[in-house]
Coordinates of C-alpha atoms in Angstrom, one line a residue:
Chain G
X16 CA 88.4 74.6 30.2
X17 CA 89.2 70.7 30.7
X18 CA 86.6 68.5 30.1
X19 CA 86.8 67.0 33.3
X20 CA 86.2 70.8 34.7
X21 CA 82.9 71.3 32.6
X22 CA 81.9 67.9 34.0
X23 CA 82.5 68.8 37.7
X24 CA 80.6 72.9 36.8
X25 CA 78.0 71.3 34.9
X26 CA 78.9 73.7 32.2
X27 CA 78.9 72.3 28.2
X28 CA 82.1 73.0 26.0
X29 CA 83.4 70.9 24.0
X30 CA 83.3 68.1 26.7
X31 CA 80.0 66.0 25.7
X32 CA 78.6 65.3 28.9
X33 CA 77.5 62.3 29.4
X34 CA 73.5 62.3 29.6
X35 CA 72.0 61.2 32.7
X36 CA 70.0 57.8 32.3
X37 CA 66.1 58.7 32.5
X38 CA 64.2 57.8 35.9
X39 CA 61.4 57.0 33.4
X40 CA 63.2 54.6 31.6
X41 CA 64.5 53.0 34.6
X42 CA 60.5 53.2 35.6
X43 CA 59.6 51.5 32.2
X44 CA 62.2 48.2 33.2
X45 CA 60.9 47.9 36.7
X46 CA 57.0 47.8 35.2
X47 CA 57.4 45.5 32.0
X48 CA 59.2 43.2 34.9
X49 CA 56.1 43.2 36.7
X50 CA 54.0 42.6 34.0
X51 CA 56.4 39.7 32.9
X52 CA 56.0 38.2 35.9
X53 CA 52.4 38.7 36.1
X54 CA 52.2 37.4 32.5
X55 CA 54.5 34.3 33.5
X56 CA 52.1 33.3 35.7
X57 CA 49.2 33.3 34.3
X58 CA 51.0 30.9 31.2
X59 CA 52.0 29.2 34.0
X60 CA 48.4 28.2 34.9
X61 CA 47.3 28.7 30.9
X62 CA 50.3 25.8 30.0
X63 CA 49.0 23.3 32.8
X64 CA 52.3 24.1 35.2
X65 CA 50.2 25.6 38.1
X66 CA 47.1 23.9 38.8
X67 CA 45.2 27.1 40.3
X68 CA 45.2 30.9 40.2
X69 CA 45.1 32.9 42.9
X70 CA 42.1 35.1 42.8
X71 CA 40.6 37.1 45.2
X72 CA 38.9 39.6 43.3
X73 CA 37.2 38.6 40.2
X74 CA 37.1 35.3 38.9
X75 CA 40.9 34.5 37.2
X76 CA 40.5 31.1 35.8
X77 CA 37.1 31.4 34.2
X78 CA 38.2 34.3 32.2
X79 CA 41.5 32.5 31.4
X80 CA 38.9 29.5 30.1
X81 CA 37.3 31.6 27.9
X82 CA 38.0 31.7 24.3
X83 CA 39.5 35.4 24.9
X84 CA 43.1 33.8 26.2
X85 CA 44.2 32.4 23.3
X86 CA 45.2 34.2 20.2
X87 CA 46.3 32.8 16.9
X88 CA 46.3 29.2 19.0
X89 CA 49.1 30.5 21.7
X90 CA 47.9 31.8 25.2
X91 CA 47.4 35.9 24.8
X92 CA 49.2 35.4 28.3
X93 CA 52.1 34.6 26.4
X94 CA 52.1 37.1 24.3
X95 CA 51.8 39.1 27.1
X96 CA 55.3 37.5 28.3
X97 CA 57.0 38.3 25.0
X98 CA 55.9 42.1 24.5
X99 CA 57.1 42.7 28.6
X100 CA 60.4 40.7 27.4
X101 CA 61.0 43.0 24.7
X102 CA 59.7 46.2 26.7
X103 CA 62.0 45.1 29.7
X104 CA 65.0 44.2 27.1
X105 CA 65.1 47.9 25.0
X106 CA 64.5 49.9 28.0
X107 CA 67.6 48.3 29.9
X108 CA 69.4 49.1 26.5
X109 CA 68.1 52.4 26.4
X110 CA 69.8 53.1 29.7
X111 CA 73.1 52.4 28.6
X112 CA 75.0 55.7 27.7
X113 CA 75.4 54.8 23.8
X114 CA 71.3 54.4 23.4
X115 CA 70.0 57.1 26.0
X116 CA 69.2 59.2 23.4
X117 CA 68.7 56.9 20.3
X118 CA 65.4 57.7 18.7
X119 CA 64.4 54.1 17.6
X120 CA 64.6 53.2 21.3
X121 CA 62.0 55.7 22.4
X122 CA 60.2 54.7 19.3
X123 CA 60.0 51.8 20.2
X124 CA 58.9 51.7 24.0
X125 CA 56.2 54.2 22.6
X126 CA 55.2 52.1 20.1
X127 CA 54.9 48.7 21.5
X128 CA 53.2 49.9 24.5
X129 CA 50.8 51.7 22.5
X130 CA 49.7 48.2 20.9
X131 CA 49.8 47.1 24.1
X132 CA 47.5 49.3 25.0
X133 CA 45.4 49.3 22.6
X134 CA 44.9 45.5 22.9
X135 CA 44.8 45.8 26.4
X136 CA 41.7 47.7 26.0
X137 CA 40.0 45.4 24.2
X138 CA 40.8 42.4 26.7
X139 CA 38.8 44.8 29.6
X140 CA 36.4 45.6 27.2
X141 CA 35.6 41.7 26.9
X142 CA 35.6 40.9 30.5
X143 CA 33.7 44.4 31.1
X144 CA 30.8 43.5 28.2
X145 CA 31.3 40.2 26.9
X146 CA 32.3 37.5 30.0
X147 CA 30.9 39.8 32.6
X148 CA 33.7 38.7 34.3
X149 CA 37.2 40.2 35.8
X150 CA 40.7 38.6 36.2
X151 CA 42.6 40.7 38.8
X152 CA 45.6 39.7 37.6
X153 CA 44.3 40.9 33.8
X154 CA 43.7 44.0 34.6
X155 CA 47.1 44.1 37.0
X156 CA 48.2 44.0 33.3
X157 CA 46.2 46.8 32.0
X158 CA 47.1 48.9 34.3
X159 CA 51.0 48.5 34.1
X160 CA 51.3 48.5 30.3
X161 CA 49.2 52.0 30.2
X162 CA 51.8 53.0 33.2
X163 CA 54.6 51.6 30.7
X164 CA 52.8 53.7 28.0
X165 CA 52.6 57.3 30.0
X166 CA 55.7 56.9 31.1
X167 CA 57.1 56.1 27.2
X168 CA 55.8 59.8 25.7
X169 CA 58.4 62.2 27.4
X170 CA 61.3 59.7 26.1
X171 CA 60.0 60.8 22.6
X172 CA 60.5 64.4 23.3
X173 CA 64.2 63.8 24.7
X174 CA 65.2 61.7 21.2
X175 CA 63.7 64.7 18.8
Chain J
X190 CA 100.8 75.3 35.5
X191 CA 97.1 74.2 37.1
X192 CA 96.6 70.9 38.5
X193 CA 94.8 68.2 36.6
X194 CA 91.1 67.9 38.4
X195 CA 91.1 64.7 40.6
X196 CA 89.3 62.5 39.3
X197 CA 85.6 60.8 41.1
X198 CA 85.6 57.7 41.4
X199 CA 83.2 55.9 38.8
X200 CA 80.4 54.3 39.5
X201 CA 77.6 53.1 37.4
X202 CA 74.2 55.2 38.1
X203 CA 72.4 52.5 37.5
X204 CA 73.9 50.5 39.9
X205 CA 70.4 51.1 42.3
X206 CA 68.0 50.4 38.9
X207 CA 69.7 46.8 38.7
X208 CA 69.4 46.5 42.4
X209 CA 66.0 47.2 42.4
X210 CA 65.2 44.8 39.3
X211 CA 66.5 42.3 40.9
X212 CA 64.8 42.0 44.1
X213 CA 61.7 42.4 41.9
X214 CA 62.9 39.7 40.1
X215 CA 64.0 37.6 43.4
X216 CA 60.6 38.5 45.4
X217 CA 58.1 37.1 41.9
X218 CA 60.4 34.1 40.9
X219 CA 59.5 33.2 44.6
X220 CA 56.2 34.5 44.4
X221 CA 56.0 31.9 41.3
X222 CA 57.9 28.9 43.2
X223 CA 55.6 29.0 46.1
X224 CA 52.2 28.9 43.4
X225 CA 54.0 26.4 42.0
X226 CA 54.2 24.2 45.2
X227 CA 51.8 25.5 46.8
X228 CA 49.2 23.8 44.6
X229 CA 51.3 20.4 44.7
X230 CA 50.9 20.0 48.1
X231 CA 47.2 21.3 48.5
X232 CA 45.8 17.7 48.1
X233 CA 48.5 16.4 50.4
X234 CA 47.4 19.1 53.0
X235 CA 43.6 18.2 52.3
X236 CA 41.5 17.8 55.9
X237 CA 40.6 14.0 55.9
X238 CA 37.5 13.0 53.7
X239 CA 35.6 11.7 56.5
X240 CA 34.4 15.5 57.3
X241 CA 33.0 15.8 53.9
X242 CA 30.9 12.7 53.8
X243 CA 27.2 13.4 52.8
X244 CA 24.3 12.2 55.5
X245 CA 20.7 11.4 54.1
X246 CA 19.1 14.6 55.8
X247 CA 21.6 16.6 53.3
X248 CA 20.5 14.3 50.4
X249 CA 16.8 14.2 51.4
X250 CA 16.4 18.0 51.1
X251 CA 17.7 18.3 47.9
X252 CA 16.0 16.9 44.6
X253 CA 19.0 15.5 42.4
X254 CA 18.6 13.9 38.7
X255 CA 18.8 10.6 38.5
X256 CA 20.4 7.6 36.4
X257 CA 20.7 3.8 37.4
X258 CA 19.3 1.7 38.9
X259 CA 17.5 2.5 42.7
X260 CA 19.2 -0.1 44.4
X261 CA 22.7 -0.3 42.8
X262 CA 25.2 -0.7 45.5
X263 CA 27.2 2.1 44.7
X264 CA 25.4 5.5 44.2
X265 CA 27.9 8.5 42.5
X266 CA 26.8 12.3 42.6
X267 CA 28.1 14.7 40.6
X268 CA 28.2 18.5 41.4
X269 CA 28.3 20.4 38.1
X270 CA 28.0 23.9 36.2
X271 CA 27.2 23.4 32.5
X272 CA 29.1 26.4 31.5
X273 CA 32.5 25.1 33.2
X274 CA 35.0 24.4 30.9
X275 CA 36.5 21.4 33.0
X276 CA 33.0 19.7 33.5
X277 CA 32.9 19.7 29.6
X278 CA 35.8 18.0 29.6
X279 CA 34.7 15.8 32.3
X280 CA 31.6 15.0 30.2
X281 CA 33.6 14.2 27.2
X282 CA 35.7 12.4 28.0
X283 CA 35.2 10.1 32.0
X284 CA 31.3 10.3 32.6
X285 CA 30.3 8.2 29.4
X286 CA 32.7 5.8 30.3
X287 CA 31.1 5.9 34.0
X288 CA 28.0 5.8 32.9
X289 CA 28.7 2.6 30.3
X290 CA 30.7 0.5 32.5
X291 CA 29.2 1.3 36.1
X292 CA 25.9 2.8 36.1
X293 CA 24.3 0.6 32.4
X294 CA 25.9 -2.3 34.1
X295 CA 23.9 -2.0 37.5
X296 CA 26.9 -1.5 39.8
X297 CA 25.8 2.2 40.3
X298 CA 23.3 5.1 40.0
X299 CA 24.4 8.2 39.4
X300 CA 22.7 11.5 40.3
X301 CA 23.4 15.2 38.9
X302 CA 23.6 18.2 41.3
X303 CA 23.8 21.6 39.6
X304 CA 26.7 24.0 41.3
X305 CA 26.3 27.2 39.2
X306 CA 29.8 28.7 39.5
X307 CA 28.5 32.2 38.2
X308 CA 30.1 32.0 35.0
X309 CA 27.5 34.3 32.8
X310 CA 25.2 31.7 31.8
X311 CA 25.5 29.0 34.8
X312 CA 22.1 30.0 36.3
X313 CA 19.9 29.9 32.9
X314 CA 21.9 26.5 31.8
X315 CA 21.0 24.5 35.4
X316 CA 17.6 25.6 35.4
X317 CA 17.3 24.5 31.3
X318 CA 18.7 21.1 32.6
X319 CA 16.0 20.7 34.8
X320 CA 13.5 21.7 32.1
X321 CA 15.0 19.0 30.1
X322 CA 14.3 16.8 32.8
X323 CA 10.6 17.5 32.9
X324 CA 10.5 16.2 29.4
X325 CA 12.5 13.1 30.1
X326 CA 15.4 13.7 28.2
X327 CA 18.4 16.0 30.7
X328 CA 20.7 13.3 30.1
X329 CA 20.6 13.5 26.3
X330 CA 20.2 17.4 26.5
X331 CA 23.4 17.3 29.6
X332 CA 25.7 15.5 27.1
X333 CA 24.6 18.0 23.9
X334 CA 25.0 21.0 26.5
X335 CA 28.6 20.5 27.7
X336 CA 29.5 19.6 23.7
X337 CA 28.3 22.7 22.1
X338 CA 29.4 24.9 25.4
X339 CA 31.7 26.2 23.3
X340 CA 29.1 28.0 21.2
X341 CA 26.4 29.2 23.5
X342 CA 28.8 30.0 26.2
X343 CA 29.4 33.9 25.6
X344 CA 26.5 34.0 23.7
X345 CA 24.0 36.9 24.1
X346 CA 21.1 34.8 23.8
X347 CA 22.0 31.2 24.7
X348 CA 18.0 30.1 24.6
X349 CA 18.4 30.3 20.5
X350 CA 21.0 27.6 20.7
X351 CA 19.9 25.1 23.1
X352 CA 16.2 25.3 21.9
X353 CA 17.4 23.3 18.4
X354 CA 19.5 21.2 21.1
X355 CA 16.3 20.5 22.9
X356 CA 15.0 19.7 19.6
X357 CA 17.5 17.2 18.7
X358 CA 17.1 15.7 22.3
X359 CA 13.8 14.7 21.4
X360 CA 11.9 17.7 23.3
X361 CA 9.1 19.7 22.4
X362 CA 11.2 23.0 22.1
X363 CA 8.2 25.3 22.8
X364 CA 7.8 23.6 25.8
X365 CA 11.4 23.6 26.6
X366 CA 11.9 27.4 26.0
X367 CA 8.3 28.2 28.2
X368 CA 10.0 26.4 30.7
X369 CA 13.7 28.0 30.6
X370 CA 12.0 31.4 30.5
X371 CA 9.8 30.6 33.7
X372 CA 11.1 30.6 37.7
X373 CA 9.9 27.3 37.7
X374 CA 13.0 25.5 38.9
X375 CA 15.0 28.3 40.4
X376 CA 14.3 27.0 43.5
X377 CA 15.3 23.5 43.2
X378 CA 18.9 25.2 41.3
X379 CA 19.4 27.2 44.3
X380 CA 18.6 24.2 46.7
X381 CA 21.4 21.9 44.9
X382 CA 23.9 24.7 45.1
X383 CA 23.2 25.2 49.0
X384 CA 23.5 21.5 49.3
X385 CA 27.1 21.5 47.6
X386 CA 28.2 24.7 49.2
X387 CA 27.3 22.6 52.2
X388 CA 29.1 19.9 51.9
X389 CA 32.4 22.2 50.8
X390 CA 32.4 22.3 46.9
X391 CA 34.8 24.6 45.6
X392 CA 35.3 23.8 42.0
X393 CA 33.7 21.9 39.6
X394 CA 32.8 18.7 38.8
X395 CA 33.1 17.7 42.0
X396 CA 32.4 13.3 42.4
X397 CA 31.6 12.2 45.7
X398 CA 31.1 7.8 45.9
X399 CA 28.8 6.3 48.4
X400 CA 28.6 10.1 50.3
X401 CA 33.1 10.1 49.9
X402 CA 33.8 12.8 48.0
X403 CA 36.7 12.1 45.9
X404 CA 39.7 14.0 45.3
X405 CA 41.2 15.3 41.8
X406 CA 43.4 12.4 40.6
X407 CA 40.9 10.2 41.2
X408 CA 38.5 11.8 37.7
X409 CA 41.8 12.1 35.2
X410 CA 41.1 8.6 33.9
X411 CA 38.4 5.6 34.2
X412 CA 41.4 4.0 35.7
X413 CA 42.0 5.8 38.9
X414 CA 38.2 6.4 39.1
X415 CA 37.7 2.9 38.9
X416 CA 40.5 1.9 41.7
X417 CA 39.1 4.5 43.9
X418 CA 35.2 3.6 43.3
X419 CA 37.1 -0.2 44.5
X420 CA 38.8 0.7 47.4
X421 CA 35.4 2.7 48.6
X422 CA 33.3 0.0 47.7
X423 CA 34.8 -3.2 47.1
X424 CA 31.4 -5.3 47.5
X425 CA 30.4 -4.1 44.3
X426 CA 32.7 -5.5 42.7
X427 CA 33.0 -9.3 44.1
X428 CA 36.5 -8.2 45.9
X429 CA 36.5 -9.0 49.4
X430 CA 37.6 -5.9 51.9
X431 CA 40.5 -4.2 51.6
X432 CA 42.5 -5.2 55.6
X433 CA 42.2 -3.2 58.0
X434 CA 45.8 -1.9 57.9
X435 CA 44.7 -0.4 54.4
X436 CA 43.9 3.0 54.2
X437 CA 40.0 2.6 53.6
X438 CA 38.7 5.4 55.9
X439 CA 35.3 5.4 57.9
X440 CA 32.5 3.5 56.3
X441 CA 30.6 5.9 54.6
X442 CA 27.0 6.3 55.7
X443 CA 24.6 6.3 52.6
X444 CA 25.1 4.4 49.1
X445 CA 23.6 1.4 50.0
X446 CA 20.1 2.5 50.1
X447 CA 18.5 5.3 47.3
X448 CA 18.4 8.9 48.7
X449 CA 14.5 9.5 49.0
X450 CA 14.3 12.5 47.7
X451 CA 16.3 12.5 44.3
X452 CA 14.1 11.6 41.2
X453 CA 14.4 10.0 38.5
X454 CA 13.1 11.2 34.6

């Protein structure tokens, strides 16, 4: 049997067929664009470039005033941009046929979004206990890097 | 001999996944732009100040503290929270240079409003300014507040800090902390707050000069404060009146004569 047959029966000889790029993946790039976005913005405000926030739940700018938003002397916004960068940039490369199945990419959406997470959590626990106070666009955040992370675990079973 | 299978056309997969990204990419870029602009052209937009001119009835209802002279010819009020990050700054940095050149000199008074934002500790800190007033001493308390806001800010007991602050005000810090612990000036917190929410204060500080509230530019530097305090009041300076073609706006309707009911430590 050709290899051009087991591609059109969907049977496996010695053809390698080509795997199928994962909707999860794809799902992982279209989040950690939001969340760059989302993170842009609030540097945006964070570096001076946008004079306000728009907030209409919560109150934005006093938890982006509190000493919370800055780690290490850089804006945890940013920081924010940079791990969404990375996300966005090893799940576009884990699309591409060579990678689909590489094991460091899966590893590495898992774990970078599992220290995204994790610090995540701590940032809601602060506004939760400490400022008393919620940033929509914060937890906008929270919610798309535990999406990012959820969607990261069955990519780890495919690379095994 | 079998016929080669015709081959399908190729096309990527993931032709619809870049699609996708980039209207998301298209739809927050503008999202950003518009922020962007947006808040460029808010004070452009901004209804004319003669709606947001203050009238004595407004002032008389509402007890403000008090620096200057009674009779100074210009009269500044200040809407603040002491737990807002940019009214620190504000406090830093413009206000002793308003309070050296204008106010010391006799050109102005100036009188503090509180506008608790609801920041976590905006309430406790107006009505500790107030207690620092009973003693005689908010403005050396006001200006020891905003510099160590940094510290008692997210603080889960903020009292422990500003007692030794009270202390080093010159206050009797027993006193000070009976006082912050009491209702006793809740009312006249909640009263200044109406009185700004009144008058349309957003944000904080918020400066209005002889009942004109001013707009942002004019508190970035003693400068444009200074040009704008001019233009509003140009008698108090020895310049004659700006023309009549000059953008001056209405005359505002108090500064010349004390507001009755603000008092003074």
């Amino acid at each position: 049997m050709s290899g051009a047959q087991a591609e059109l029966d969907g049977s496996h000889g010695a053809y390698e067929h080509p795997a199928a790029p994962p909707l999860a993946r794809m799902a992982i790039a279209v989040l950690a664009l939001i969340g760059l976005l989302v993170a842009s913005y609030l540097s945006l405000y964070k570096l001076g470039i946008i004079g306000g926030l728009t907030c209409t739940v919560g109150s934005c700018e006093q938890v982006q005033a509190s000493p919370w938003a800055v780690l290490l002397g850089i804006p945890v916004s940013l920081w924010g941009a940079g791990a969404y960068v990375t996300l966005l940039a090893v799940a576009i490369l884990g699309l591409q046929p060579r990678f689909v199945n590489a094991r460091w990419v899966a590893l590495a959406l898992f774990g970078l979004s599992a220290v995204g997470v994790a610090f995540s959590g701590y940032l809601t626990y602060i506004e939760a206990v400490v400022i008393e106070m919620w940033c929509q666009w914060c937890v906008t955040s929270a919610v798309i890097i535990t999406l990012i992370f959820l969607l990261s675990i069955p990519g780890l079973r495919r690379a095994r | 001999m079998p016929r080669p299978a015709p081959e399908r056309p190729r096309r990527s997969s993931l032709t619809p996944f870049y699609a996708i990204l980039g209207v998301v990419l298209l739809v927050g870029i503008g999202f950003l732009v518009t922020q962007a602009t947006r808040k460029k052209n808010a004070g452009a937009n901004a209804p004319p100040q003669a709606a947001l001119t203050l009238t004595p009835e407004q002032l008389q209802r509402v007890k403000g503290i008090s620096r200057g002279r009674d009779d100074a010819p210009i009269t500044i009020y200040e809407f603040a929270d002491f737990q807002c990050p940019h009214c620190a700054q504000y406090a830093a940095l413009l206000e002793p240079v308003i309070l050296e050149r204008l106010v010391d000199t006799g050109k102005a008074r100036y009188v503090f409003y509180e506008f608790p934002l609801g920041f976590k500790w905006s309430w406790l800190a107006a009505r500790a300014g107030r207690c620092a007033n009973e003693q005689g001493k908010f403005w050396d308390f006001h200006t020891l507040l905003f510099a160590r806001q940094g510290e008692w800010a997210f603080d889960t007991d903020p009292l422990t800090r500003w007692r030794p602050l009270a202390e080093q005000a010159g206050m009797d810090g027993k006193k000070f902390e009976e006082c912050v612990r009491s209702d006793r000036y809740l009312k006249d917190v909640t009263e200044s707050q109406q009185l700004g929410n009144s008058l349309g204060v957003g944000g904080t500080p918020t400066l209005f000069v002889n009942g004109r509230k001013l707009d942002s530019p004019a508190i970035t530097s003693y400068a444009a404060f200074e040009a704008e305090v001019r233009r509003i009041a140009p008698s108090a300076f020895g310049d004659s009146p700006a023309p009549a073609a000059a953008p001056a706006g209405p005359t505002a309707p108090i500064g010349q004569t004390p507001a009755p009911g603000t008092t003074a430590p």
